[in-house]
Short mmCIF file of C-alpha atoms and ligand atoms in Angstrom, two decimals:
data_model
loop_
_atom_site.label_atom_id
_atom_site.label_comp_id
_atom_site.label_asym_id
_atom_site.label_seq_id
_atom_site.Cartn_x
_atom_site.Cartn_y
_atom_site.Cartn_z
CA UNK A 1 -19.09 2.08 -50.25
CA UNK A 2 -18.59 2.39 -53.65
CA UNK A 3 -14.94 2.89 -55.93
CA UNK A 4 -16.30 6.78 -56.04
CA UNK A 5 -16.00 6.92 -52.07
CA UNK A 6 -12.74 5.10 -51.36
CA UNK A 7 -10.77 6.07 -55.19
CA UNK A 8 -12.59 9.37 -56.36
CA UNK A 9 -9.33 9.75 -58.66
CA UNK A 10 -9.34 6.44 -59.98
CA UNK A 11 -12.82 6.37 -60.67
CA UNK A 12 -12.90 9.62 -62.71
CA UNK A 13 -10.16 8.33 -64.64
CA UNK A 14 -11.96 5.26 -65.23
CA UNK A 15 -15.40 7.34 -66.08
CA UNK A 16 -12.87 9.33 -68.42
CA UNK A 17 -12.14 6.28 -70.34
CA UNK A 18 -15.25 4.83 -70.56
CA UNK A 19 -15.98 8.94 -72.15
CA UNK A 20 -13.40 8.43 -74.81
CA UNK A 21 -14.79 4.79 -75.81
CA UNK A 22 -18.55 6.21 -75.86
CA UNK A 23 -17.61 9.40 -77.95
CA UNK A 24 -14.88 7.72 -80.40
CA UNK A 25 -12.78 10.64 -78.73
CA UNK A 26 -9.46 10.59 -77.14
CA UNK A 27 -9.28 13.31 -75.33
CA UNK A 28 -11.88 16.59 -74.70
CA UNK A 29 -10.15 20.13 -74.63
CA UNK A 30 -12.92 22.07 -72.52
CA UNK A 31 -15.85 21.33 -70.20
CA UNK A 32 -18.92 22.82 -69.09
CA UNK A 33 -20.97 22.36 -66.32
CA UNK A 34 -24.79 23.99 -67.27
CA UNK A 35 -26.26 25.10 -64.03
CA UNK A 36 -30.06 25.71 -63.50
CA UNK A 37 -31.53 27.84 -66.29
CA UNK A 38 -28.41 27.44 -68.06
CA UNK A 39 -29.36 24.23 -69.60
CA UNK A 40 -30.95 26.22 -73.36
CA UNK A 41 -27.74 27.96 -73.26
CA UNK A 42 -26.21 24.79 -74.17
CA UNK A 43 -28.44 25.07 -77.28
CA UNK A 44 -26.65 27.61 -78.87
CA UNK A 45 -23.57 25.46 -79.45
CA UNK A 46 -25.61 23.58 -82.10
CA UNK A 47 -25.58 19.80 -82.30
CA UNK A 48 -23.76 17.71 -79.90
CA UNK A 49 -22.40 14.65 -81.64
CA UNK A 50 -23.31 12.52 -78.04
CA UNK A 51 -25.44 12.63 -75.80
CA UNK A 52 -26.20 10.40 -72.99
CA UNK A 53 -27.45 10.32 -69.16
CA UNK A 54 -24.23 10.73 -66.86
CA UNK A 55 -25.44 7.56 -65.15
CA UNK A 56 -23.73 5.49 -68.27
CA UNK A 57 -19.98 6.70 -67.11
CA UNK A 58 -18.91 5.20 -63.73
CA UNK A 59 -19.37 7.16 -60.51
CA UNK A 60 -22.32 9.48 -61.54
CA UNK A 61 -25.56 9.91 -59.56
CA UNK A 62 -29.01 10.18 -61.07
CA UNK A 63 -30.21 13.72 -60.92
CA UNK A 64 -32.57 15.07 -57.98
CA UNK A 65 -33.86 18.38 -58.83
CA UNK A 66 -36.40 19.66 -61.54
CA UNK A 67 -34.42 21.62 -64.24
CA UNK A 68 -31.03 19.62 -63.56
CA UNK A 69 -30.71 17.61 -66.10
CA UNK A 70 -27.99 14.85 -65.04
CA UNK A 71 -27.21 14.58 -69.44
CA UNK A 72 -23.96 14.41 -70.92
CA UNK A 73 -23.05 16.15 -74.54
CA UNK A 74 -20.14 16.09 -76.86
CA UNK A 75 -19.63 18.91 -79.10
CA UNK A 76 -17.12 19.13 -81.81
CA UNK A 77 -17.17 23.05 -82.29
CA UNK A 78 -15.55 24.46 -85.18
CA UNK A 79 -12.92 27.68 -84.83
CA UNK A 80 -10.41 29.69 -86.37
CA UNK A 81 -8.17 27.12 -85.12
CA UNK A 82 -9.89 23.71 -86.00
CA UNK A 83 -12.29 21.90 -84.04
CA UNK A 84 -12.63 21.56 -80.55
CA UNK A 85 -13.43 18.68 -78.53
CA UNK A 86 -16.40 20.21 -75.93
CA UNK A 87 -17.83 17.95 -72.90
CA UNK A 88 -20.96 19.56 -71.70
CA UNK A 89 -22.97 18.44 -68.07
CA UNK A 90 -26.19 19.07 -68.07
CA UNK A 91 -26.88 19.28 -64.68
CA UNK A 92 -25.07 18.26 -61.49
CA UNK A 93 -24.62 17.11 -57.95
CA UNK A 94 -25.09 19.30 -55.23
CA UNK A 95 -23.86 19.12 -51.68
CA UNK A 96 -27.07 19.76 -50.16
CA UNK A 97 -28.34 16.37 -51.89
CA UNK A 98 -26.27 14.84 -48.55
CA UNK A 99 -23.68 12.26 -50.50
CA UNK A 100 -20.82 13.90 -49.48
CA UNK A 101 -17.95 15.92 -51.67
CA UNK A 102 -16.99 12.85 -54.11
CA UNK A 103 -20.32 12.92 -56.62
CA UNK A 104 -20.43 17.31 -56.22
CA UNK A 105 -17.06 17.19 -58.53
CA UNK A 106 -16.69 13.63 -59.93
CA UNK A 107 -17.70 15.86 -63.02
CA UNK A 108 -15.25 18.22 -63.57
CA UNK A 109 -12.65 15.32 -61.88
CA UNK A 110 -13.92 13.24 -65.13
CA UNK A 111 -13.41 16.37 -67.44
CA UNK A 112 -9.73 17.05 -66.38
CA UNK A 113 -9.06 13.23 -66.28
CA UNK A 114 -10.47 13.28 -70.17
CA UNK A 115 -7.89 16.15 -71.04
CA UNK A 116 -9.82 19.25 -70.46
CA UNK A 117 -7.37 22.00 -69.85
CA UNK A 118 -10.34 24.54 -69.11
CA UNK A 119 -13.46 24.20 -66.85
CA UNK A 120 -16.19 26.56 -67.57
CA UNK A 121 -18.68 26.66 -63.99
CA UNK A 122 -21.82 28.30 -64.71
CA UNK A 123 -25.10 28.32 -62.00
CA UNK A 124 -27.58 30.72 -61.21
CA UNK A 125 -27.57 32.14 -57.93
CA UNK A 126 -29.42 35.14 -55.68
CA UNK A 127 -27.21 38.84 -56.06
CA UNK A 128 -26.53 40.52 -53.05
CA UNK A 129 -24.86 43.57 -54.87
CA UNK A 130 -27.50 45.81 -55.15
CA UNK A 131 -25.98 46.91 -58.51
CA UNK A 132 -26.61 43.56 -60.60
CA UNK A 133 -29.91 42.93 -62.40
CA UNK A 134 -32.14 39.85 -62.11
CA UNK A 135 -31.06 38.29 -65.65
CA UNK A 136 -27.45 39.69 -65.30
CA UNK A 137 -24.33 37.12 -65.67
CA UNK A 138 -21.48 38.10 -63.59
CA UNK A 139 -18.12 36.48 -64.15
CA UNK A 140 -16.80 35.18 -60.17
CA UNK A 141 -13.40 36.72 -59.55
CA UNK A 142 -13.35 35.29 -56.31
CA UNK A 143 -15.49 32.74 -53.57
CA UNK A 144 -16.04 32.95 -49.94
CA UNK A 145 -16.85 29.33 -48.77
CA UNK A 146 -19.37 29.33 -46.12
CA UNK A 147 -19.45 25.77 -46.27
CA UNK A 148 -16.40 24.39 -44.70
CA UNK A 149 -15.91 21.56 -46.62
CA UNK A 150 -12.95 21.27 -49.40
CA UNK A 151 -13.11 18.16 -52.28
CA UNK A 152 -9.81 17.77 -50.99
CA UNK A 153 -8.62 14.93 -48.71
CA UNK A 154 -4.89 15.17 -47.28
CA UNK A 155 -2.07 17.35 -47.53
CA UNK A 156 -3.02 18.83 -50.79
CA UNK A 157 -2.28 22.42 -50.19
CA UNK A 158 -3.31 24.21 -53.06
CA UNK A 159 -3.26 27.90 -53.88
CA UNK A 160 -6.45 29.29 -54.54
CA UNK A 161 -4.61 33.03 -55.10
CA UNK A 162 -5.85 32.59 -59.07
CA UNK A 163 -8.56 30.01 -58.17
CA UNK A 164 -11.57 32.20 -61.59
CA UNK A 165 -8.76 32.07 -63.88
CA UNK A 166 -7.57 36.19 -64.62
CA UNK A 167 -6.68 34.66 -67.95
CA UNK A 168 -10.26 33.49 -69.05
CA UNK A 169 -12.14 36.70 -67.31
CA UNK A 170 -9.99 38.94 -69.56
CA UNK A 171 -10.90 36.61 -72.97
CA UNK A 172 -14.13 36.94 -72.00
CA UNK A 173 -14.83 40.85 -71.22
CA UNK A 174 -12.70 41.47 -74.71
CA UNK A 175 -15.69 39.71 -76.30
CA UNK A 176 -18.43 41.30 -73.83
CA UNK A 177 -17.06 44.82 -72.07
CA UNK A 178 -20.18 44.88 -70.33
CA UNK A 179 -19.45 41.67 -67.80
CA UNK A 180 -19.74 42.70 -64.39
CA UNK A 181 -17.48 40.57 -61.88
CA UNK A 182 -18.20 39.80 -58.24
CA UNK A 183 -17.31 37.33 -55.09
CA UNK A 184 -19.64 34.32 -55.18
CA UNK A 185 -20.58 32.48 -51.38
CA UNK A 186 -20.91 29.23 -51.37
CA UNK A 187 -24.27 28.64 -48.88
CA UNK A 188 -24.76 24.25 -48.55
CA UNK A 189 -28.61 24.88 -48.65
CA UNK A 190 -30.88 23.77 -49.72
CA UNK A 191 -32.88 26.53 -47.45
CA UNK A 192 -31.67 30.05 -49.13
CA UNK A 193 -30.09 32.67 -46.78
CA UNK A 194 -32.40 34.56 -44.03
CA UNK A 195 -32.06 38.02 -44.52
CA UNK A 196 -29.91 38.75 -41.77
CA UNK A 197 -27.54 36.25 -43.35
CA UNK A 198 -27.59 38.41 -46.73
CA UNK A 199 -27.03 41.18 -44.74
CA UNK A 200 -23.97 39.10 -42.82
CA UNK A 201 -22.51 38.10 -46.21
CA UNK A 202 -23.09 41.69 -47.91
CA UNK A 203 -20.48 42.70 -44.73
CA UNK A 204 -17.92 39.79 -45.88
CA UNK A 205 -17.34 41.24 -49.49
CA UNK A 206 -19.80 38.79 -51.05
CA UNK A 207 -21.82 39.84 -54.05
CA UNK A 208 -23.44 36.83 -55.01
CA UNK A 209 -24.85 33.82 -53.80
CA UNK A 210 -25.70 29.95 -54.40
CA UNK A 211 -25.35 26.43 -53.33
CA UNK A 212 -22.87 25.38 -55.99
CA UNK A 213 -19.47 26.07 -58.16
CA UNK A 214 -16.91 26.38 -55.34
CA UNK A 215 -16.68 22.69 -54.67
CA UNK A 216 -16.09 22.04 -58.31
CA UNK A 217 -13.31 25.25 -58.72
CA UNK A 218 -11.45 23.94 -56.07
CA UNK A 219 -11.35 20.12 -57.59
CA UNK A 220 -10.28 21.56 -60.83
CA UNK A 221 -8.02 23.48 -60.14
CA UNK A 222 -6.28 21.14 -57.68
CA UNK A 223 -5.98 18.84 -60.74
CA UNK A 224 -4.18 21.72 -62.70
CA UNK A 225 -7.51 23.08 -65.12
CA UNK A 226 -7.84 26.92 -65.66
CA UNK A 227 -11.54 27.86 -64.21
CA UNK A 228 -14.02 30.35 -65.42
CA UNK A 229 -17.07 30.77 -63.09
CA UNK A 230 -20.31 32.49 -64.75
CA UNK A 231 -23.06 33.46 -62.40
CA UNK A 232 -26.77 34.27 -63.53
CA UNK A 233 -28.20 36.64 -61.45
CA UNK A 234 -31.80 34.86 -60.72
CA UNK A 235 -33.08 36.35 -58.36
CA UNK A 236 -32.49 39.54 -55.37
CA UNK A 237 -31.59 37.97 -52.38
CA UNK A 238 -33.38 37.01 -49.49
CA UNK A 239 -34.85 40.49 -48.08
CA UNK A 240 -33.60 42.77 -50.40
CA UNK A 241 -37.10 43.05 -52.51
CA UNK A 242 -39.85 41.81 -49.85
CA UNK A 243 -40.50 38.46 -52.35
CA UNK A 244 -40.51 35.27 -50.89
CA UNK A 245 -37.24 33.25 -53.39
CA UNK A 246 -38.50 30.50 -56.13
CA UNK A 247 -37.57 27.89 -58.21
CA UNK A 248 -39.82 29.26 -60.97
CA UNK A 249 -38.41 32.40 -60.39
CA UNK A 250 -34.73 30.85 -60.88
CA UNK A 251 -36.22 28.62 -64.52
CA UNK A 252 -37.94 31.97 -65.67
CA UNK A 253 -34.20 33.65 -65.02
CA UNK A 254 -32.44 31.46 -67.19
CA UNK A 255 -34.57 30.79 -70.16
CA UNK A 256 -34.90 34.82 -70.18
CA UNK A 257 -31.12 35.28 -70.52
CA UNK A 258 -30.06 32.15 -72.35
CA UNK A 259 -29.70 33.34 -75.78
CA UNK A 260 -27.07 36.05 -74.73
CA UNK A 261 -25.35 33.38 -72.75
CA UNK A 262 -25.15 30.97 -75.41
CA UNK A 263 -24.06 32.94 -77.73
CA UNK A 264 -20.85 34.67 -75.40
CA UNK A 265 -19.81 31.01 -74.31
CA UNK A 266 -20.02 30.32 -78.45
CA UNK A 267 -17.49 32.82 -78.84
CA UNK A 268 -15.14 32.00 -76.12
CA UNK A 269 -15.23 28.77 -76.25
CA UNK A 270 -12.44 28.91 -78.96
CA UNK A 271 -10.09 31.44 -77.60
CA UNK A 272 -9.88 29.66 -73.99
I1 8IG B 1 -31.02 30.57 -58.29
O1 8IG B 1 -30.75 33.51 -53.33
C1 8IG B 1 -30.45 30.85 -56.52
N1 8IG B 1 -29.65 29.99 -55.89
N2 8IG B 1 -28.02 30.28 -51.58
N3 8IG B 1 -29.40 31.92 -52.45
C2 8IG B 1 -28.73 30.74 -52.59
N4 8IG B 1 -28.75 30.01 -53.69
C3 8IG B 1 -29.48 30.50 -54.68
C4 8IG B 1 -30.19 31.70 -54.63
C5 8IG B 1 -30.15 32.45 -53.45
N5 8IG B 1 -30.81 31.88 -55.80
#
């Protein structure tokens, strides 16, 4: 077993560290985590001043699956108020990849540990509400975890009441009024839903739905960071169109809607 396993805390503070040496920077003031299709959205925030595989900080797993790139950036973004310190993931572990809850958020774990007060989630995932668009972001008010499984071990009993940060949704829709906002499922995959199971979750109050995010909220938030969660709509979900679901689909998705994604996270980036 490795520190990750038996000191997930201690090891993200040690990855943090490690972060700070490899960047020449103290501390970071917001994170990212670039989901599938997400990854040229990370374009628009211009040059990083780092970048680096994840596998150079302690605890980090190689990446698994086409399109998840498993790269670390540093940004130094420049605002109204000065310069801000930006970590960005490309990429990320997944709990369908089978290791368990610690390497899902030794990410954001690292972030918070490096001094990021905000964590921005973004993924792409299937809508179930029939209203959203393939191509659409939605901001996630709210999760339903279908999973079962918290990042948390012991009597850590956090409140989840504010979990998608009411804060950050509201700085966001001031710079983009037309932001839908929705309940995300977390579903372990990697199979996607059947349709009866769309139909199932559709009944629970969820509007969209993907195999990532939650995990990562939940770490976060338990380590006191604000969370914004930003789905892109990538596809209908299962039975709602009569496709088959695909990972081209999902790529095609992303690169479609990237520039208008880069360009709101730009602009918020700032103000969070
Ligand atoms: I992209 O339809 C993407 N990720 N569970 N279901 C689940 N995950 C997804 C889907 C989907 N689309």
């Amino acid at each position: 077993m490795s520190d990750l396993y038996t000191d997930p805390i201690g090891t993200a503070t040690t990855a943090a560290t490690r972060l700070a040496e490899l960047t020449g920077k103290a501390k970071h003031d917001v994170a990212l985590v670039m989901g599938s299709g997400w990854i040229s959205a990370a374009d628009a925030l211009g040059t990083p001043t780092h970048e680096f595989p994840a596998t150079d900080l302690p605890g980090f797993l190689a990446p698994t699956v086409a399109g998840h790139g498993g790269v670390i950036r540093s940004y130094d973004l420049q605002g109204a108020h000065g310069t801000i310190h930006a970590l960005v993931f490309l990429g990320r572990t997944h709990l369908y990849e089978g290791k368990g809850m610690e390497p899902v958020v030794h990410g954001v774990r690292t972030a918070v540990k490096a001094g990021c007060k905000a964590i921005v989630l973004t993924n792409a995932c299937g809508g179930i509400n029939k209203e959203y668009k393939v191509g659409e972001p939605v901001l996630i008010r709210d999760h339903i975890s279908m999973t079962a499984q918290s990042p948390l071990i012991g009597a850590d009993f956090v409140d989840l009441t504010d979990l998608y940060s009411k804060r950050i949704r509201e700085i966001v829709k001031a710079e983009d009024a037309s932001l839908k906002e929705g309940v995300y499922v977390h579903w372990r995959g990697p199979a996607y839903e059947t349709p009866a199971e769309i139909i199932m979750l559709r009944t629970l109050g969820a509007d969209l739905v993907g195999m990532s995010t939650v995990p990562e909220a939940i770490a976060a938030h338990a380590l006191g960071a604000e969370v914004l969660g930003i789905s892109l709509v990538s596809n209908a979900a299962a039975g709602m169109t009569g496709e088959k679901l695909s990972h081209e689909e999902v790529m095609a998705a992303g690169k479609a809607a990237a520039g208008r994604m880069g360009e709101l996270l730009s602009k918020v980036l700032h103000k969070l």
